[in-house]
mmCIF file with all atom_site columns, C-alpha atoms in Angstrom:
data_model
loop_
_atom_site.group_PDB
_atom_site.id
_atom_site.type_symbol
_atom_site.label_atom_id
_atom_site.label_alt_id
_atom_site.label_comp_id
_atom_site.label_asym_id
_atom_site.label_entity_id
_atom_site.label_seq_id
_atom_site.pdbx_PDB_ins_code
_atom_site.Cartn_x
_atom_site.Cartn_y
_atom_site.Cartn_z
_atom_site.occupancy
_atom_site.B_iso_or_equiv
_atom_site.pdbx_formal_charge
_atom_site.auth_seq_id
_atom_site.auth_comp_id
_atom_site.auth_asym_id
_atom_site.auth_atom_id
_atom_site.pdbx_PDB_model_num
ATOM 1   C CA . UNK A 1 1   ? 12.497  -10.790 -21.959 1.00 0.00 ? 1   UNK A CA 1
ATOM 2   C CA . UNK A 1 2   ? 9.614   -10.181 -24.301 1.00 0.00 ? 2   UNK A CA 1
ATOM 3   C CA . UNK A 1 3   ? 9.635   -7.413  -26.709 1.00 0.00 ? 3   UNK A CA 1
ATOM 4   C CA . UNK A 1 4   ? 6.710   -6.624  -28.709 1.00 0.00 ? 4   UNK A CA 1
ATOM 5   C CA . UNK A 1 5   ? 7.368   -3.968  -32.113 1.00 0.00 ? 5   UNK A CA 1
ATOM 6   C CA . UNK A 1 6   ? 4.973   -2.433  -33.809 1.00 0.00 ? 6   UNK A CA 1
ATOM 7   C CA . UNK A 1 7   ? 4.982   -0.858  -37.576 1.00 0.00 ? 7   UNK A CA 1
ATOM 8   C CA . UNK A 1 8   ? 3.081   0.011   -40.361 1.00 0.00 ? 8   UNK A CA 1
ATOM 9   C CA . UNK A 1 9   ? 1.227   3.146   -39.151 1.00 0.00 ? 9   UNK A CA 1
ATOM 10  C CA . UNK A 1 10  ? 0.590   6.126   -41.038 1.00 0.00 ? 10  UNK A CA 1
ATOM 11  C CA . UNK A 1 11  ? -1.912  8.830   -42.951 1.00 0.00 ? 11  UNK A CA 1
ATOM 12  C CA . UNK A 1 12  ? -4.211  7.064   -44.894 1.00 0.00 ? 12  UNK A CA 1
ATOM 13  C CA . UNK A 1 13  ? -7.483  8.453   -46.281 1.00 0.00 ? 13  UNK A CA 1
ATOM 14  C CA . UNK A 1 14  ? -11.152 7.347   -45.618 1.00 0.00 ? 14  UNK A CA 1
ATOM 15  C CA . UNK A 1 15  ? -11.859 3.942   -47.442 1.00 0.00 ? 15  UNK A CA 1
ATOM 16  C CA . UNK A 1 16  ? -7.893  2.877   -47.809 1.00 0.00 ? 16  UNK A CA 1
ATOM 17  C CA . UNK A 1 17  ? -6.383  -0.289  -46.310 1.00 0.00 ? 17  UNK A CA 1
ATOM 18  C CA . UNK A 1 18  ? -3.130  -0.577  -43.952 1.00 0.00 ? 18  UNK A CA 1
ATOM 19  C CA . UNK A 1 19  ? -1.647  -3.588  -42.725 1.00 0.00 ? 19  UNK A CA 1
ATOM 20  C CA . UNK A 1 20  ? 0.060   -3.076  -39.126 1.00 0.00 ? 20  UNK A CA 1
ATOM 21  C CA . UNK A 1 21  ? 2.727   -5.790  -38.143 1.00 0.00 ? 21  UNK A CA 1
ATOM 22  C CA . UNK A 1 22  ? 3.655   -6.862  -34.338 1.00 0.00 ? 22  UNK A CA 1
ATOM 23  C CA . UNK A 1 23  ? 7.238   -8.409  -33.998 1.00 0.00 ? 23  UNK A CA 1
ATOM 24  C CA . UNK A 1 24  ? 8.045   -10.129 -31.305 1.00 0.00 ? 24  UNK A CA 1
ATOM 25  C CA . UNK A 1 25  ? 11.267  -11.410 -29.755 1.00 0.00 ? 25  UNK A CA 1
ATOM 26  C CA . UNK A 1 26  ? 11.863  -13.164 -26.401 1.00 0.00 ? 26  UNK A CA 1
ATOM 27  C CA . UNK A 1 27  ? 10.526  -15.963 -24.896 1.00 0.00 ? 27  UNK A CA 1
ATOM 28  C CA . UNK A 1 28  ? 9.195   -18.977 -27.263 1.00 0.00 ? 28  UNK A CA 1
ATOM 29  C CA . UNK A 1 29  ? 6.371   -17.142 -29.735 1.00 0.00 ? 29  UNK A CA 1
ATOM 30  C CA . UNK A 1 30  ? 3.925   -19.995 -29.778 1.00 0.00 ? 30  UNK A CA 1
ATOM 31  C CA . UNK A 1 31  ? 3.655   -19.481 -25.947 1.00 0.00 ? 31  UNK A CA 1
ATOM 32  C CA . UNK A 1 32  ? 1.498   -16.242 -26.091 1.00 0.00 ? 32  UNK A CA 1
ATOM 33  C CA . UNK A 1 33  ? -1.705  -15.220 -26.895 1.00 0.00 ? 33  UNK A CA 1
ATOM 34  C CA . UNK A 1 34  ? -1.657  -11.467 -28.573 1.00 0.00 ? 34  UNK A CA 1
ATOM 35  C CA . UNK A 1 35  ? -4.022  -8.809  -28.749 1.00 0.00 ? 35  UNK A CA 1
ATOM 36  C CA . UNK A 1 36  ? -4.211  -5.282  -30.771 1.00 0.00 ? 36  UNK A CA 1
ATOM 37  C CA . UNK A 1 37  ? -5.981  -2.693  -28.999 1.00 0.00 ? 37  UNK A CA 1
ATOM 38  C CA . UNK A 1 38  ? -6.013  1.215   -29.987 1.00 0.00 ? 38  UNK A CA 1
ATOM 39  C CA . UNK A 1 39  ? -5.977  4.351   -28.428 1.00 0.00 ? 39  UNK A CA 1
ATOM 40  C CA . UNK A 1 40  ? -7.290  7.553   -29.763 1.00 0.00 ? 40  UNK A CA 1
ATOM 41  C CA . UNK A 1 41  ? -6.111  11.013  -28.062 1.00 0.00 ? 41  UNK A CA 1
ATOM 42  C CA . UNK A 1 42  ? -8.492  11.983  -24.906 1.00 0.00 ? 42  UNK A CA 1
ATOM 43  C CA . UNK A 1 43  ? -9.441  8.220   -24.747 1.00 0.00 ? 43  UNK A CA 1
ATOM 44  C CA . UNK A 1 44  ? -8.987  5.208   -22.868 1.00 0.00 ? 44  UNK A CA 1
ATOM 45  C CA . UNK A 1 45  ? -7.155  2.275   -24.401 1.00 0.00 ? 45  UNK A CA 1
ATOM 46  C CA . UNK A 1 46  ? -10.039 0.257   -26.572 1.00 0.00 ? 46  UNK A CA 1
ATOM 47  C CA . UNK A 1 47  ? -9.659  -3.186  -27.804 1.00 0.00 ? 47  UNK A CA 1
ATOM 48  C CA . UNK A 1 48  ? -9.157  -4.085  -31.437 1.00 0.00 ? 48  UNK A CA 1
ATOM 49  C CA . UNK A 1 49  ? -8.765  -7.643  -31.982 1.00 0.00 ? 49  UNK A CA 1
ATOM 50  C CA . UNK A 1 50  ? -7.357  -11.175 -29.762 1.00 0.00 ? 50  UNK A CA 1
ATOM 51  C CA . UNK A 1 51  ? -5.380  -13.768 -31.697 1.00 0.00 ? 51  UNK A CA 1
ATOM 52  C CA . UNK A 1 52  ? -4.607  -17.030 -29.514 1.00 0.00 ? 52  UNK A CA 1
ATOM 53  C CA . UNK A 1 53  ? -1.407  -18.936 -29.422 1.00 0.00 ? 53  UNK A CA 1
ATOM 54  C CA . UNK A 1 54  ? -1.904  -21.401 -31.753 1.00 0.00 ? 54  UNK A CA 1
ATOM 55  C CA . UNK A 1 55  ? -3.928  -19.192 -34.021 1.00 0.00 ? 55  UNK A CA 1
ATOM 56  C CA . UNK A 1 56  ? -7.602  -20.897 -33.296 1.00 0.00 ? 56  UNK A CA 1
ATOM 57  C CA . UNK A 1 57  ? -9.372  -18.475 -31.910 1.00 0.00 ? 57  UNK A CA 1
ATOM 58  C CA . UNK A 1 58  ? -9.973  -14.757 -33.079 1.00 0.00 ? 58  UNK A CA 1
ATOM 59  C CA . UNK A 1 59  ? -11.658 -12.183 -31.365 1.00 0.00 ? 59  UNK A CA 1
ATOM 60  C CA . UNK A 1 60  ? -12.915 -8.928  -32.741 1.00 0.00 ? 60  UNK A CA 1
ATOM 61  C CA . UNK A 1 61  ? -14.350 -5.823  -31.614 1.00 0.00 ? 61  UNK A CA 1
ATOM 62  C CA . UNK A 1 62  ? -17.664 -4.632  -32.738 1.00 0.00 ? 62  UNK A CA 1
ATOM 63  C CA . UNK A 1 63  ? -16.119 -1.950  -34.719 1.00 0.00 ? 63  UNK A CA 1
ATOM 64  C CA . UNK A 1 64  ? -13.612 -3.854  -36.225 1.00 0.00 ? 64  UNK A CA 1
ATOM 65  C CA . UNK A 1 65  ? -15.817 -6.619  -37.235 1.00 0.00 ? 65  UNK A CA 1
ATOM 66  C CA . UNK A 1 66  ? -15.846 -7.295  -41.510 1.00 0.00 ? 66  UNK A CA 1
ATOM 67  C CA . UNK A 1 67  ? -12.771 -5.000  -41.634 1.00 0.00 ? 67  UNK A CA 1
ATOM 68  C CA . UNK A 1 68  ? -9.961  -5.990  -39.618 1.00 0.00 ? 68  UNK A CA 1
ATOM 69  C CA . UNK A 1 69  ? -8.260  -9.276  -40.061 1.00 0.00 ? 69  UNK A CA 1
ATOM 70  C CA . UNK A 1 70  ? -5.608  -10.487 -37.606 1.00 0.00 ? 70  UNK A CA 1
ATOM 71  C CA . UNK A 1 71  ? -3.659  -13.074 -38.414 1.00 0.00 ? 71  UNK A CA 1
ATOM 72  C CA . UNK A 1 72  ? 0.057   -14.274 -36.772 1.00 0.00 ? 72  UNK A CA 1
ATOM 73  C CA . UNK A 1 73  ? 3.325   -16.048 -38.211 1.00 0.00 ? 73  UNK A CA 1
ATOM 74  C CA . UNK A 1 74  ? 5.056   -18.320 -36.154 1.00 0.00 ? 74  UNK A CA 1
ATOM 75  C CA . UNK A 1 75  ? 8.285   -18.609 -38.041 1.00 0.00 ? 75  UNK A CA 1
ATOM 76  C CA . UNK A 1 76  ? 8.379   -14.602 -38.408 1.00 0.00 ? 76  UNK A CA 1
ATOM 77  C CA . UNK A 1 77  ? 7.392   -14.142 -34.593 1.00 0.00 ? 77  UNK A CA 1
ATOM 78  C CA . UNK A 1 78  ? 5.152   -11.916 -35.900 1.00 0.00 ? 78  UNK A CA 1
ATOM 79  C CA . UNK A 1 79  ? 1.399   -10.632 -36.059 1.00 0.00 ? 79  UNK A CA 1
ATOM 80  C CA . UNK A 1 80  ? -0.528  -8.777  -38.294 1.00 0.00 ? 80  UNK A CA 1
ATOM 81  C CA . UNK A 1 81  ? -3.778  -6.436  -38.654 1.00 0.00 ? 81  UNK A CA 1
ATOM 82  C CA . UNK A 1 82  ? -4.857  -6.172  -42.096 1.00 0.00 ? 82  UNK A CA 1
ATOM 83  C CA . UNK A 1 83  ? -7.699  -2.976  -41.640 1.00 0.00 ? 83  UNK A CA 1
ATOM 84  C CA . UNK A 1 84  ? -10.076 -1.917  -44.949 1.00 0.00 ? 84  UNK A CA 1
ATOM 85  C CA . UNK A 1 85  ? -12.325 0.287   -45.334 1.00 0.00 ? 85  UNK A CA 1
ATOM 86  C CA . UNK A 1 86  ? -10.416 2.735   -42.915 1.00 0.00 ? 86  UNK A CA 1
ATOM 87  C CA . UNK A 1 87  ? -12.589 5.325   -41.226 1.00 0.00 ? 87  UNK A CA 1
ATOM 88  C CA . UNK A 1 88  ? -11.729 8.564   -39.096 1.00 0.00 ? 88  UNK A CA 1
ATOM 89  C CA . UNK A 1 89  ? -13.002 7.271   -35.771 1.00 0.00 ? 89  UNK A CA 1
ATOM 90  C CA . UNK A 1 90  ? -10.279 4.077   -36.872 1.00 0.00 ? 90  UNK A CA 1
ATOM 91  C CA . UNK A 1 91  ? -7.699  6.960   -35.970 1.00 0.00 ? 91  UNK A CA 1
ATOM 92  C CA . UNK A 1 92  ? -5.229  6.014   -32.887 1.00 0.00 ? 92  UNK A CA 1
ATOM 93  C CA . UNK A 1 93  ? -1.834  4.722   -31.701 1.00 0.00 ? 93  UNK A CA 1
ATOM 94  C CA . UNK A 1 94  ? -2.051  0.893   -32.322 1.00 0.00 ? 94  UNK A CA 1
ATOM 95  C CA . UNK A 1 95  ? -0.457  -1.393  -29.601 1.00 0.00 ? 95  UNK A CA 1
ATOM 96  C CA . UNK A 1 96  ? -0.012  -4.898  -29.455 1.00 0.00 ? 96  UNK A CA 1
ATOM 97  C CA . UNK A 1 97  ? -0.093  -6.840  -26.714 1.00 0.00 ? 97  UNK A CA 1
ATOM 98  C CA . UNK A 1 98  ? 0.897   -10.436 -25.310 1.00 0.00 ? 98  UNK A CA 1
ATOM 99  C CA . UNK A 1 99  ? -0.321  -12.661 -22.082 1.00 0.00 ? 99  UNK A CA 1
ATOM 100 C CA . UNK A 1 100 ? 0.685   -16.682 -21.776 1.00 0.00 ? 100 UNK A CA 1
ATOM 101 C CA . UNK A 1 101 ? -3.026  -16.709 -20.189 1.00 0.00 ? 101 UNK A CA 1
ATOM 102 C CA . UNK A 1 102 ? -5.576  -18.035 -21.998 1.00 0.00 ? 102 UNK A CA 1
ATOM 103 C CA . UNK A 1 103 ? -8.627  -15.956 -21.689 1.00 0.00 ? 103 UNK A CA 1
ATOM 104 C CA . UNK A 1 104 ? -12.109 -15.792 -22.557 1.00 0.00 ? 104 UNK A CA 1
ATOM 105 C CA . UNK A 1 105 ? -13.464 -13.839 -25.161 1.00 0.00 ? 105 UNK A CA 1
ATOM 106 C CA . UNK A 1 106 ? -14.673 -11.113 -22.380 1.00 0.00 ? 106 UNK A CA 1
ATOM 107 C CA . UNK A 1 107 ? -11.249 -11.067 -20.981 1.00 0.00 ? 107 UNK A CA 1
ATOM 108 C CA . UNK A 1 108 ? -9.054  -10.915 -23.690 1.00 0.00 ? 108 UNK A CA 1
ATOM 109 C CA . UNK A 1 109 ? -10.587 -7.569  -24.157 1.00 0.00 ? 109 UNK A CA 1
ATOM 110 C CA . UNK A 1 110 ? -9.398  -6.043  -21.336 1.00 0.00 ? 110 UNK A CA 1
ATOM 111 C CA . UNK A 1 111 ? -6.249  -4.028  -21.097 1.00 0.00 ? 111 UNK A CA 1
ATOM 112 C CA . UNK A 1 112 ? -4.877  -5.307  -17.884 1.00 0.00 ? 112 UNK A CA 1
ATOM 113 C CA . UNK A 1 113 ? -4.870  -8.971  -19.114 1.00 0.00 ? 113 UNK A CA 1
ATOM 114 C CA . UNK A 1 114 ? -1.749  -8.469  -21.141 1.00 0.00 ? 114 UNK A CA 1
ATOM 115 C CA . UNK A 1 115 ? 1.601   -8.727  -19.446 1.00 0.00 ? 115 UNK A CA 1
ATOM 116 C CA . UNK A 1 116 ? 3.780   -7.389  -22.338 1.00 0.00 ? 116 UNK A CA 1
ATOM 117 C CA . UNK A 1 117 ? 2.706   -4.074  -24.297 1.00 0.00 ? 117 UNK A CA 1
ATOM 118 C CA . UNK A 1 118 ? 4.903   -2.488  -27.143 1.00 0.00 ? 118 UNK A CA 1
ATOM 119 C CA . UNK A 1 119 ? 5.304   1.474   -27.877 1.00 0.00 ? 119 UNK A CA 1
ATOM 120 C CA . UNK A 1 120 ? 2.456   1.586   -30.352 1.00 0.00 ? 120 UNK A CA 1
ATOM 121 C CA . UNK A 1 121 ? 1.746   2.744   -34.521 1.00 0.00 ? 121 UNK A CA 1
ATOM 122 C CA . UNK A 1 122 ? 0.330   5.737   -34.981 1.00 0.00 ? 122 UNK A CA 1
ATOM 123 C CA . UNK A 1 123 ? -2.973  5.439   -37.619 1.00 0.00 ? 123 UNK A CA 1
ATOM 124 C CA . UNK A 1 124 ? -4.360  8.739   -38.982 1.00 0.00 ? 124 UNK A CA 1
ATOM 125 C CA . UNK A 1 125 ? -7.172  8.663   -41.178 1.00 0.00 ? 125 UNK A CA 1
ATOM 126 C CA . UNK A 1 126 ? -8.314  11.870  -43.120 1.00 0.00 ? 126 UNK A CA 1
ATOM 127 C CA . UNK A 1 127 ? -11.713 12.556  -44.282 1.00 0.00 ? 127 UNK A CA 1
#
């Protein structure tokens, strides 16, 4: 069974960095694509970023474009979004995400695409 961890939430102020990890355990890592989408209170669940199995292709969200990296570690089972520059509006639980389906960039951006979700990171970012 796949479980998907998330950590390295916090309070952070306007312009600081935070990098949020995504361990997984389960099934064989390199099988999944993974995903980090966001979710701020009163909001629906946004997408953040796509990373796919083997690490080739990266998808990003307008608003996370030039500032959030993802990136993934196959012997850690784990993935990573490295955010600068942090704003308020970047303020939200974090949740990763995993799917074995290999989608295209329009789809991987979509919530219901993702088979296995984690409990989320909480990000707040002060003015």
């Amino acid at each position: 069974q796949v479980q998907l961890v998330e950590s390295g939430g916090g309070l952070v102020q306007a312009g600081d960095s935070l990098q949020l990890s995504c361990t997984y355990s389960g099934d064989t890592f390199n099988r999944y694509n993974m995903a980090w989408f966001r979710q701020a209170p009163g909001k629906e669940r946004e997408f953040v970023s796509h990373i796919s199995w083997r690490g080739s292709r990266i998808y990003y969200a307008d608003a996370a474009k030039g500032r959030f990296t993802t990136s993934r570690d196959a012997p850690k089972t784990t993935m990573y979004l490295q955010m600068t520059s942090l704003k308020p509006e970047d303020t939200g639980l974090y949740y990763c995400a995993a799917t074995t389906t290999n989608h295209d960039p329009a789809d991987s951006s979509v919530p219901r695409n993702y088979e296995f979700w984690g409990r989320g990171t909480q990000v707040t970012v002060s003015s």
